[in-house]
Every structure is written in C-alpha cells, then in structure tokens.
Tab-separated table of C-alpha atoms in Angstrom:
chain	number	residue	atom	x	y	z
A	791	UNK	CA	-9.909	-275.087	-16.180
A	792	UNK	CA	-13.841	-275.543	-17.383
A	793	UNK	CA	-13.175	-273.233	-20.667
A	794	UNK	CA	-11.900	-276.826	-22.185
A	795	UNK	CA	-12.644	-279.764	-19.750
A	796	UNK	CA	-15.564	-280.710	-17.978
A	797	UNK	CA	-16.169	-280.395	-14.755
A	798	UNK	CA	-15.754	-284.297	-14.002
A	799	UNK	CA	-12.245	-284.486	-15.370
A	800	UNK	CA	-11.081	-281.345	-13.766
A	801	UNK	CA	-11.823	-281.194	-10.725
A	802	UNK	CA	-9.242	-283.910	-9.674
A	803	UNK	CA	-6.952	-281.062	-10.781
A	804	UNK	CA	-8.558	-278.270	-9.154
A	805	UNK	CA	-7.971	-279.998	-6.093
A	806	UNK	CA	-3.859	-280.244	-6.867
A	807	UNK	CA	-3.990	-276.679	-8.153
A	808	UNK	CA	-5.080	-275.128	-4.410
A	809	UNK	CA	-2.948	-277.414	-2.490
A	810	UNK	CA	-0.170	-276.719	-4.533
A	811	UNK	CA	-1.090	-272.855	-4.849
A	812	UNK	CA	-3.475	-272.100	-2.041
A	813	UNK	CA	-3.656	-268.241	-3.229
A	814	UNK	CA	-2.425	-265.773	-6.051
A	815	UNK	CA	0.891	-265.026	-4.156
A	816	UNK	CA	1.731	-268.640	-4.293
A	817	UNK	CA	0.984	-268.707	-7.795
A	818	UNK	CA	2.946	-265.637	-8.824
A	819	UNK	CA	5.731	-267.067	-6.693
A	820	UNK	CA	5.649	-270.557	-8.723
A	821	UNK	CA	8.271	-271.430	-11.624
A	822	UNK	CA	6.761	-271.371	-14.950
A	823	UNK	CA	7.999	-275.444	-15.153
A	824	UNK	CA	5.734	-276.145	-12.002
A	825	UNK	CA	2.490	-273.898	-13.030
A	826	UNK	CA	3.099	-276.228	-16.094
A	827	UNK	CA	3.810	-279.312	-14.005
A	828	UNK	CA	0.640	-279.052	-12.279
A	829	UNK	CA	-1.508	-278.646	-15.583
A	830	UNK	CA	-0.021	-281.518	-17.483
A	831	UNK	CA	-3.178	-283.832	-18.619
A	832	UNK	CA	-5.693	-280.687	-18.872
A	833	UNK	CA	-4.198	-279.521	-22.402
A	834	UNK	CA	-5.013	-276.080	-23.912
A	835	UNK	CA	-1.477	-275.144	-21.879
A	836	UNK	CA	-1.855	-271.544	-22.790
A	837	UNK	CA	-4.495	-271.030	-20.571
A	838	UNK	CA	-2.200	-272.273	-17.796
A	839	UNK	CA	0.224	-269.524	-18.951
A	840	UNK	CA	-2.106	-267.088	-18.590
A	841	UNK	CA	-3.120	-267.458	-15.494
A	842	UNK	CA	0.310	-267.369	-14.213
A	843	UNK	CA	1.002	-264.347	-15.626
A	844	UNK	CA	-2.292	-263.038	-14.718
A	845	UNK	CA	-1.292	-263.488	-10.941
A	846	UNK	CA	1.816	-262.189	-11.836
A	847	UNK	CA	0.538	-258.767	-12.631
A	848	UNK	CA	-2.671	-259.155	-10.109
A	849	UNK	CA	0.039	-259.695	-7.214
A	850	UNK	CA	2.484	-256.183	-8.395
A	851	UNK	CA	-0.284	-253.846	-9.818
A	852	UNK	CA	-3.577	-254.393	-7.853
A	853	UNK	CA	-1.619	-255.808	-4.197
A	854	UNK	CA	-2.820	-259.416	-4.690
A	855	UNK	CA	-6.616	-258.590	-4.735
A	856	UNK	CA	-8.724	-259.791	-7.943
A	857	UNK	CA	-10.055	-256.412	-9.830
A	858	UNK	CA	-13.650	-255.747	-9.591
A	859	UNK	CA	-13.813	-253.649	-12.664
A	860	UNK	CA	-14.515	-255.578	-16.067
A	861	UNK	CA	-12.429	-253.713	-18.112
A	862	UNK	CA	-9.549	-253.632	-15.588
A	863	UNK	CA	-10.437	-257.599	-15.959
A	864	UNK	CA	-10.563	-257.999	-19.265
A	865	UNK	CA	-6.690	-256.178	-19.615
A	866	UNK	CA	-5.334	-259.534	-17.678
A	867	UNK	CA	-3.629	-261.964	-19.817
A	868	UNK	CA	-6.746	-264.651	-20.670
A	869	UNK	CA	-9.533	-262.836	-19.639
A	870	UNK	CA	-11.729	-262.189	-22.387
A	871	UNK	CA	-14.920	-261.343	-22.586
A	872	UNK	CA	-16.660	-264.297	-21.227
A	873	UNK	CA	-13.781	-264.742	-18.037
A	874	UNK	CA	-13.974	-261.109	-17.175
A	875	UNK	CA	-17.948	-261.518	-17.536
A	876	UNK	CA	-18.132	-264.838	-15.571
A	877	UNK	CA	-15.827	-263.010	-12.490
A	878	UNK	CA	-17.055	-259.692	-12.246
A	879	UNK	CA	-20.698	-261.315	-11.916
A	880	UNK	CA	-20.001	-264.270	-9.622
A	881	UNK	CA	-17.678	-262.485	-7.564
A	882	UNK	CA	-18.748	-259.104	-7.672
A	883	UNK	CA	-22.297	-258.951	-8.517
A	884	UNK	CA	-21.400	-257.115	-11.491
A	885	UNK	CA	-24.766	-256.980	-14.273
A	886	UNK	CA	-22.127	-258.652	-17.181
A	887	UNK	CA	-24.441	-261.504	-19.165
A	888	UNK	CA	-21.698	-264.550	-19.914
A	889	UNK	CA	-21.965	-266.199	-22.695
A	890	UNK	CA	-20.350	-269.939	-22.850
A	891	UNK	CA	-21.255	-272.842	-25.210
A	892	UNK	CA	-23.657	-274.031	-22.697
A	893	UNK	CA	-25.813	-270.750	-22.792
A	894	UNK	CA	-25.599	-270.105	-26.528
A	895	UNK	CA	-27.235	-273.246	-27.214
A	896	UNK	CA	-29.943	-272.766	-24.708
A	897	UNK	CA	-30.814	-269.137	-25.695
A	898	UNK	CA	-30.497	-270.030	-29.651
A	899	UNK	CA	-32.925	-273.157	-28.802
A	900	UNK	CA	-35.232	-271.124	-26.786
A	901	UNK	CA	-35.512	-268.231	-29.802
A	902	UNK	CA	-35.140	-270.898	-32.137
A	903	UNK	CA	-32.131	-269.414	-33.875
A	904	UNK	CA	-31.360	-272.199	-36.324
A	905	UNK	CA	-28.343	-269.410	-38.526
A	906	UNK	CA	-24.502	-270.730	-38.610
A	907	UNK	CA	-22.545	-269.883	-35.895
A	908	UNK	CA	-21.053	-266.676	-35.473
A	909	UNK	CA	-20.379	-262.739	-33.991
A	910	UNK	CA	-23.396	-261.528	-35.286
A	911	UNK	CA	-25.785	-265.112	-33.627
A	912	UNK	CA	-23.731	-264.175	-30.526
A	913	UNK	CA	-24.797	-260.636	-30.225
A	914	UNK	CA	-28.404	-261.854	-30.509
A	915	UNK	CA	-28.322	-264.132	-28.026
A	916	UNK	CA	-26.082	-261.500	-25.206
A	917	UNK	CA	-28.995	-258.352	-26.299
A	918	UNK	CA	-31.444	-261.724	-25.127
A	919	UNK	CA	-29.765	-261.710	-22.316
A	920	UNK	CA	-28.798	-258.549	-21.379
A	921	UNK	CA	-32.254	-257.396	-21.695
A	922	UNK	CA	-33.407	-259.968	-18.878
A	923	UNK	CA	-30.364	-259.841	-16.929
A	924	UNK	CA	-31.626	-258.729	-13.348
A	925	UNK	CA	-29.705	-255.949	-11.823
A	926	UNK	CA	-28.812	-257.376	-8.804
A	927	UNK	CA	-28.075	-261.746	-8.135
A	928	UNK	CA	-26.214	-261.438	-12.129
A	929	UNK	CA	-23.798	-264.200	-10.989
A	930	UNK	CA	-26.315	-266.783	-9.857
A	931	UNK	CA	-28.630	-265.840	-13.068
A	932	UNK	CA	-25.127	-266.693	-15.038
A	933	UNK	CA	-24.749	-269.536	-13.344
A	934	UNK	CA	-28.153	-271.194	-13.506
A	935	UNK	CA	-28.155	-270.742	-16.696
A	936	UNK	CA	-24.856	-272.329	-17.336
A	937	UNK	CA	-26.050	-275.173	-15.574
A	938	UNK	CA	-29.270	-275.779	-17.300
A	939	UNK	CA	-27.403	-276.213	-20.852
A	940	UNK	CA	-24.630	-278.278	-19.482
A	941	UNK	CA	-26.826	-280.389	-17.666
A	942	UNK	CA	-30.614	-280.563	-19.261
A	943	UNK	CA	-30.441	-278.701	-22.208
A	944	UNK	CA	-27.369	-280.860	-23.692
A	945	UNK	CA	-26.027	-280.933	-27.200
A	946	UNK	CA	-27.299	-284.179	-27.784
A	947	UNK	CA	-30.389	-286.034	-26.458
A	948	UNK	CA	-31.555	-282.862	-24.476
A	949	UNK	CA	-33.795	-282.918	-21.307
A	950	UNK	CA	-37.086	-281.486	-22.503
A	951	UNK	CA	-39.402	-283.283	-20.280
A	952	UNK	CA	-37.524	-281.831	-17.147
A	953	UNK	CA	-36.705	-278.594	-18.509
A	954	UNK	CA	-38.557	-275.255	-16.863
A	955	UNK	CA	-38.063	-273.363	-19.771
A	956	UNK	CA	-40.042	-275.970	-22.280
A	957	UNK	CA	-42.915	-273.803	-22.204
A	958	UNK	CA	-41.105	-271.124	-23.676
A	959	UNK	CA	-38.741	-272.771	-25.989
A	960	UNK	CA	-39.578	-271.996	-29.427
A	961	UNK	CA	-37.430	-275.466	-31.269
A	962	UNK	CA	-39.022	-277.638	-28.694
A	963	UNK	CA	-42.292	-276.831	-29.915
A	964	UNK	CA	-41.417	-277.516	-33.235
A	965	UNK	CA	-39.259	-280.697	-32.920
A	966	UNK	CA	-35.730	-279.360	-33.934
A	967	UNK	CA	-33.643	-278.636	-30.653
A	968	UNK	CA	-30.886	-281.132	-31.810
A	969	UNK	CA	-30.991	-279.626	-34.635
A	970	UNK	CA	-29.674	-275.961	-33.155
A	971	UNK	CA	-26.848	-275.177	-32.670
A	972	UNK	CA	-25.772	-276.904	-36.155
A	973	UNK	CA	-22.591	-278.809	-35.681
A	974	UNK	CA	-19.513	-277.084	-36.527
A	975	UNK	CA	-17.401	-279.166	-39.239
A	976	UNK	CA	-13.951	-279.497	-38.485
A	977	UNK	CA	-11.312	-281.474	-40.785
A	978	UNK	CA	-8.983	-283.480	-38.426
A	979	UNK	CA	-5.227	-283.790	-39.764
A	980	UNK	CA	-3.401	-286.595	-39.533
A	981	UNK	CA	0.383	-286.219	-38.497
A	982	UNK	CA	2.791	-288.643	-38.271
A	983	UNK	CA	6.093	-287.651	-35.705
A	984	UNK	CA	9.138	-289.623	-34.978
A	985	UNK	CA	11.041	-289.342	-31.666
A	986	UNK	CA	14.507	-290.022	-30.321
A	987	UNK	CA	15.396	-291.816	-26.941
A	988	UNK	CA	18.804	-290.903	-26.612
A	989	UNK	CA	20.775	-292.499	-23.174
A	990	UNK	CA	23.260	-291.563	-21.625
A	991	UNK	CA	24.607	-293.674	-18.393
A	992	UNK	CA	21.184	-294.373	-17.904
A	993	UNK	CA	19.796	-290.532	-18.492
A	994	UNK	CA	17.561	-289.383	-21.793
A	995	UNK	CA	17.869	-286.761	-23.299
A	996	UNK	CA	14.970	-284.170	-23.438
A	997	UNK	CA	14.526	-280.543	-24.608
A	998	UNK	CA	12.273	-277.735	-23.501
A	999	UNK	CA	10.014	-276.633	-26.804
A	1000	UNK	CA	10.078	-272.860	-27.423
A	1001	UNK	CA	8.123	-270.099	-25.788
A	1002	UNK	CA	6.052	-269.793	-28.151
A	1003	UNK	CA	3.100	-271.821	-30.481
A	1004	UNK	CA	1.450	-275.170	-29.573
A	1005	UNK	CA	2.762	-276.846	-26.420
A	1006	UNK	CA	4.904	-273.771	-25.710
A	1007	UNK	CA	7.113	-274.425	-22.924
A	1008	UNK	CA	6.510	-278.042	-22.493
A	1009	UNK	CA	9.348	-280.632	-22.553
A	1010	UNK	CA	9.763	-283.584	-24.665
A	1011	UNK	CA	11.859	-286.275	-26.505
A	1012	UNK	CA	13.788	-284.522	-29.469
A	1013	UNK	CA	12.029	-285.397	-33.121
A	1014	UNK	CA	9.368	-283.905	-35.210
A	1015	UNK	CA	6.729	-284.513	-38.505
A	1016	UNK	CA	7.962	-286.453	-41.106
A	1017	UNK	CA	7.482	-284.325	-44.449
A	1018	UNK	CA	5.892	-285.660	-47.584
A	1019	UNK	CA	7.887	-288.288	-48.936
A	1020	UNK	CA	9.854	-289.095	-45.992
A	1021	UNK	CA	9.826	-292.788	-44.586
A	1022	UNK	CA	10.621	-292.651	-41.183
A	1023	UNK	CA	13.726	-293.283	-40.259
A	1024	UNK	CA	14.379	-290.727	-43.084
A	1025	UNK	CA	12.585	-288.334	-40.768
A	1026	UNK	CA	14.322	-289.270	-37.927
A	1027	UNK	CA	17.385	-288.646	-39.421
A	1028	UNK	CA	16.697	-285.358	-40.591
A	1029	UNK	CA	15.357	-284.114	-37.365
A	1030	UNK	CA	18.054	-285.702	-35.329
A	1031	UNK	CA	20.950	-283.891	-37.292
A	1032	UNK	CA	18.897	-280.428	-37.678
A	1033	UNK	CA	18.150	-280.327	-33.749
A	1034	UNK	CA	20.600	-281.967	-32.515
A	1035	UNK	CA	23.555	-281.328	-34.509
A	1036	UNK	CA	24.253	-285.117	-34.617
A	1037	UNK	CA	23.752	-288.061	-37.165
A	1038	UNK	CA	22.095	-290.856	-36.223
A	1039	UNK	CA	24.362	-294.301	-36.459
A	1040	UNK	CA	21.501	-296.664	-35.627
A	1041	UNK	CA	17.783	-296.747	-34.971
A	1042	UNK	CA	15.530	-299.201	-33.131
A	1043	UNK	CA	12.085	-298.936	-32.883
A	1044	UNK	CA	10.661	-299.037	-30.141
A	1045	UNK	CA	6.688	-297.854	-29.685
A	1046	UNK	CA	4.193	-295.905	-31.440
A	1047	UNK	CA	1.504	-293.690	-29.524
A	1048	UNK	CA	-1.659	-291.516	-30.877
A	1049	UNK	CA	-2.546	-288.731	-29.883
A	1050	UNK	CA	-5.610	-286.170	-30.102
A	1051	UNK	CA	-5.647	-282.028	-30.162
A	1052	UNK	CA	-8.308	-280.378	-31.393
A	1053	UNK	CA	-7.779	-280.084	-34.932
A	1054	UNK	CA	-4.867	-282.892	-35.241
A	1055	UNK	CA	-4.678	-286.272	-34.661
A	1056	UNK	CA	-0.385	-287.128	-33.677
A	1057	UNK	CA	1.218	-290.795	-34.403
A	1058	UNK	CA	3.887	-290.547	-32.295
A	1059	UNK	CA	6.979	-293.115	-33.873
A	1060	UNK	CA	9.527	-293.960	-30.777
A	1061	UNK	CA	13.151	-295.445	-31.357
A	1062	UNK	CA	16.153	-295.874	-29.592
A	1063	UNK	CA	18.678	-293.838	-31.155
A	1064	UNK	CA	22.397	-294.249	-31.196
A	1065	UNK	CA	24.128	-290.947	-32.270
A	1066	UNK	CA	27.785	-290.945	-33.543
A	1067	UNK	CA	28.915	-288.437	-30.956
A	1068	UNK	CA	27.170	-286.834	-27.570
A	1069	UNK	CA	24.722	-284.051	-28.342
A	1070	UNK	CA	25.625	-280.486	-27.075
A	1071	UNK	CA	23.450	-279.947	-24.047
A	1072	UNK	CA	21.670	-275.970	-24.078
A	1073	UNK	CA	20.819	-274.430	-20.413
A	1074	UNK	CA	17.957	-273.959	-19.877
A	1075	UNK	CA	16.688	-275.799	-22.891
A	1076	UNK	CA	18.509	-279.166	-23.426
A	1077	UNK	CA	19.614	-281.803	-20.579
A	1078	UNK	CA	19.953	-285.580	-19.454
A	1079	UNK	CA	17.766	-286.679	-16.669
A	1080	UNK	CA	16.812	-289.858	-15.342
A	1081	UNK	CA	13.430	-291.763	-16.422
A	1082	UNK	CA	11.995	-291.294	-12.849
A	1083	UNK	CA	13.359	-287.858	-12.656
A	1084	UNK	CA	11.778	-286.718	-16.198
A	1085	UNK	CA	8.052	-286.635	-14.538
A	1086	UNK	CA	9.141	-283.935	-12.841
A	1087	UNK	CA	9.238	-282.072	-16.234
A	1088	UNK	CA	5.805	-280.707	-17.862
A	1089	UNK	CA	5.416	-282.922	-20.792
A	1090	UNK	CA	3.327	-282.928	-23.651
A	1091	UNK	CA	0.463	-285.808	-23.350
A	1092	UNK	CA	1.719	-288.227	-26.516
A	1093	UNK	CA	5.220	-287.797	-24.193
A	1094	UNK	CA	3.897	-289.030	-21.184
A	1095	UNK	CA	2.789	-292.041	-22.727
A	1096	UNK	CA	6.086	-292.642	-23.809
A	1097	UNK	CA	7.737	-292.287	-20.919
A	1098	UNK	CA	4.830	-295.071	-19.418
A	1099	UNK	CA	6.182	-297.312	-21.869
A	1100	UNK	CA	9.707	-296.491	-21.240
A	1101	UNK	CA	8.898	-297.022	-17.566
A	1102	UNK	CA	7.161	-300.578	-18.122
A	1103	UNK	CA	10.441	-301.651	-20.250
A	1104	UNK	CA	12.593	-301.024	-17.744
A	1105	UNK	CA	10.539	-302.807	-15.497
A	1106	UNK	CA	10.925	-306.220	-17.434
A	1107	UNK	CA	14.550	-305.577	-19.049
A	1108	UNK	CA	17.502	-306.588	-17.464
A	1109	UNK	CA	19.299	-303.726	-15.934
A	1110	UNK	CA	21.600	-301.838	-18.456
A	1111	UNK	CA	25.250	-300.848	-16.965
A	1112	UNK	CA	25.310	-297.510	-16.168
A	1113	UNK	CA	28.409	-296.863	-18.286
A	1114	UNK	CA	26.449	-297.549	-21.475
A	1115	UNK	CA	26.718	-294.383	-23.867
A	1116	UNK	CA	24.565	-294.726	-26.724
A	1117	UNK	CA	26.709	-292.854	-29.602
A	1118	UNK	CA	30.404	-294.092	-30.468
C-alpha cells in the first residue's frame, strides 16, 4: 500500500485489509471483485492484483509461508527489486539495500548528486549503500533510513537543523538540498469522458472493464473519451451504440466530476440516458443492480463520486415507480 500512498491515508485501509484478510490463505481464498472491493480509494489497482495473485501462488507453491530467498521473491507477481529488497531484509534479516524515493533523495543529497534521474544515479546511490550496509540488523538500517527522508529529509522544506546526518551531507553544506533530486516534469492530459445512467425498474446498468490496462477489472457506468471534434452528446452517442449495441433516444445531463491519475486529469460528463430498446446484459461482465447494491462493486474513483451524487438525488427526488424502463 506505501509504494503510492502515504502512510496517513493508508493505514485506515490497512486496518480493513487484515480484518477482512487476516492471513495469505484468506487472501488467496478471496474473489478477485472483493480483493478489489477492499482497495477501492488507494488507486494504482494493479498492485492490488498482484498481491492477490502473489498469495495465490505463495499459498500452492511455498505452503502459505512468505519465501525467504530474494530471488524466489522477486519471481512473485509485484515484487521487484525494491519489495523483494524491503521483505527479505525486514523479515528475514537478509543484507538487500532498498532503495525507495525517500532514500534516493537522502543518499543523492548526502553525496550531493545533483545528475537527472535515472538507472545509472540509482546504481550510485545502492553501491553507497551496499558498501555501508551492515551484515546483520539490514532491515532496521532500511528502515531508518526510509524514515529519515520521509520524515526530516523531505522533498521540500527539509529538516536540516534536526538531521544527524547534516554533518556529513555534502548539498547542505553548500545550500542546494531542495535543489536535489531535480523535479521530474510531467505533462498532465486533459480528458474529457461522458457516461450513461441507464435504469431499469429502479436498477443501473454497469459493466466490468476488461482484464487488462488502466482500471483493469474495475466496474463502472458504460461511456468513454470524447474524440477530437466530438461535442458531447455526440460522444455519448457513439459510445452508447458501440458498447452497448443501442442508440440513444434522449439524453439529460445530469453531473460532471474531475478526476486525477498520475499523468491524466478525467472530466467525467454524467446523463441520464434513455435507449430505444434494453441493452443485452453479458455474464460476468454486464448487469442491472440497485444504487445501494452497486457499492458492493469495485469502482473506479470518478465512479464513486457519481454514484454519491446519484445517491444524494435520490435522496431529495420523489420516488420513481418501479415499473419505469428508461428505453421505449
């Protein structure tokens, strides 16, 4: 959970993960929908994936017991280097340095290296490390270390005055530690979705997304981008009839959400669609379930908010007859 959130807004979730999973076996018992369930809000869903499938094969090829070998670690779907490092130290007392963004800034501001970011700064700073790294106590060396740069030797507006290593640190003596790491530059793209409430005796309609690429597995409202040139009911439209098989005989609009990833910033575009004839439900893939009943459902975060507002709506409007169908 820490590889993307901090430790503040996960552990709220760590607690829900044990009780829900109190060991690997439970976890490798769980439905892919509920491993999901339980990781809605934390994003990065793959890594969620992963770790179900990790206790998958941790459960059928090592008898439920956590490898203590870093290469046997490192074979398990989402360990990579710094995981595998991380565990086999901490838990095993294994002499693996583990390098996270907390520790590459401290070691790059302690040797004052002020280069771009990159394989061949990284394998400066782990031969820094790995040349110090005591033989045994590896985990709590790791872990102090983490510490320290999450918590004094910050990306911005470092500690200095409180740090133990100031003596030592070569870009505090010369003024620049906010200037190392330099900041990576990342464009932001701006996308603009429309999506489809469709009812049905007082049921929406929602699909799973596929199995694989961003927010693989998750479950949402049926819609997508709108493409160059498209105005959006255009879009909605077009992504009704090529998902749904259906045309659209009128829209309503309804709400508009935003939402951040990484490298994309989503304008979600809500309306009540009525379609001209029922949409063929898929199993597995495609069904009708109630508003209450679709939190039960992993859903994407821009998806949650929608269903919020959907939720609030229903709260103030008066109560639609359950035989209203929403296509004619």
């Amino acid at each position: 959970m820490l590889q993307q959130t901090t430790v503040r807004a996960a552990f709220p979730y760590y607690e829900r993960w044990l009780r829900l999973f109190p060991d690997v076996n439970a976890l490798a018992r769980a439905s892919r929908q509920k491993v999901l369930r339980a990781w809605q809000g934390l994003g990065y869903y793959e890594r969620a994936r992963s770790l179900h499938d990790a206790a998958r094969i941790i459960v059928k090829k090592f008898s439920g017991r956590l490898p203590d070998d870093v290469e046997k670690l490192r074979a398990l779907p989402g360990f990579g280097p710094y995981t595998a490092a991380a565990v086999a130290s901490i838990a095993f007392d294994r002499p693996f340095p583990v390098l996270d963004a907390n520790v590459r800034r401290l070691i790059m501001r302690l040797e004052h290296l002020a280069g771009p970011l990159g394989p061949r700064t990284d394998r400066t700073v782990l031969d820094f490390l790995e040349a110090r790294l005591p033989r045994r106590g590896a985990g709590d060396f790791n872990q102090a270390l983490m510490e320290l740069g999450a918590l004094i030797c910050k990306p911005r507006n470092p500690l200095c005055l409180l740090c133990p290593l100031r003596p030592s640190c070569r870009a505090a003596k010369v003024g620049q530690q906010e200037l190392i790491p330099p900041p990576r530059k990342t464009a932001t793209k701006k996308i603009d979705a429309v999506v489809a409430i469709i009812r049905k005796d007082g049921r929406l309609l929602v699909q799973k997304r596929p199995p694989g690429g961003l927010l693989a597995d998750l479950w949402e409202f049926p819609g997508g981008k709108r493409q160059r040139g498209e105005s959006l009911e255009q879009a909605l439209r077009r992504e009704v009839r090529e998902e749904l098989g259906v045309e659209v005989v009128s829209a309503r609009p309804l709400t508009s959400v935003k939402h951040a990833y990484t490298q994309f910033l989503v304008h979600l575009h809500a309306f009540e669609v009525t379609a001209d004839q029922e949409p063929t439900l898929i199993r597995g893939r495609r069904r009708w379930v109630t508003l209450r009943g679709v939190r039960k459902y992993p859903l994407p975060s821009g998806s949650v908010r929608l269903v919020e507002f959907l939720e609030r709506t229903a709260r103030t409007e008066e109560h639609r007859p359950e035989t209203l169908r929403t296509w004619k």
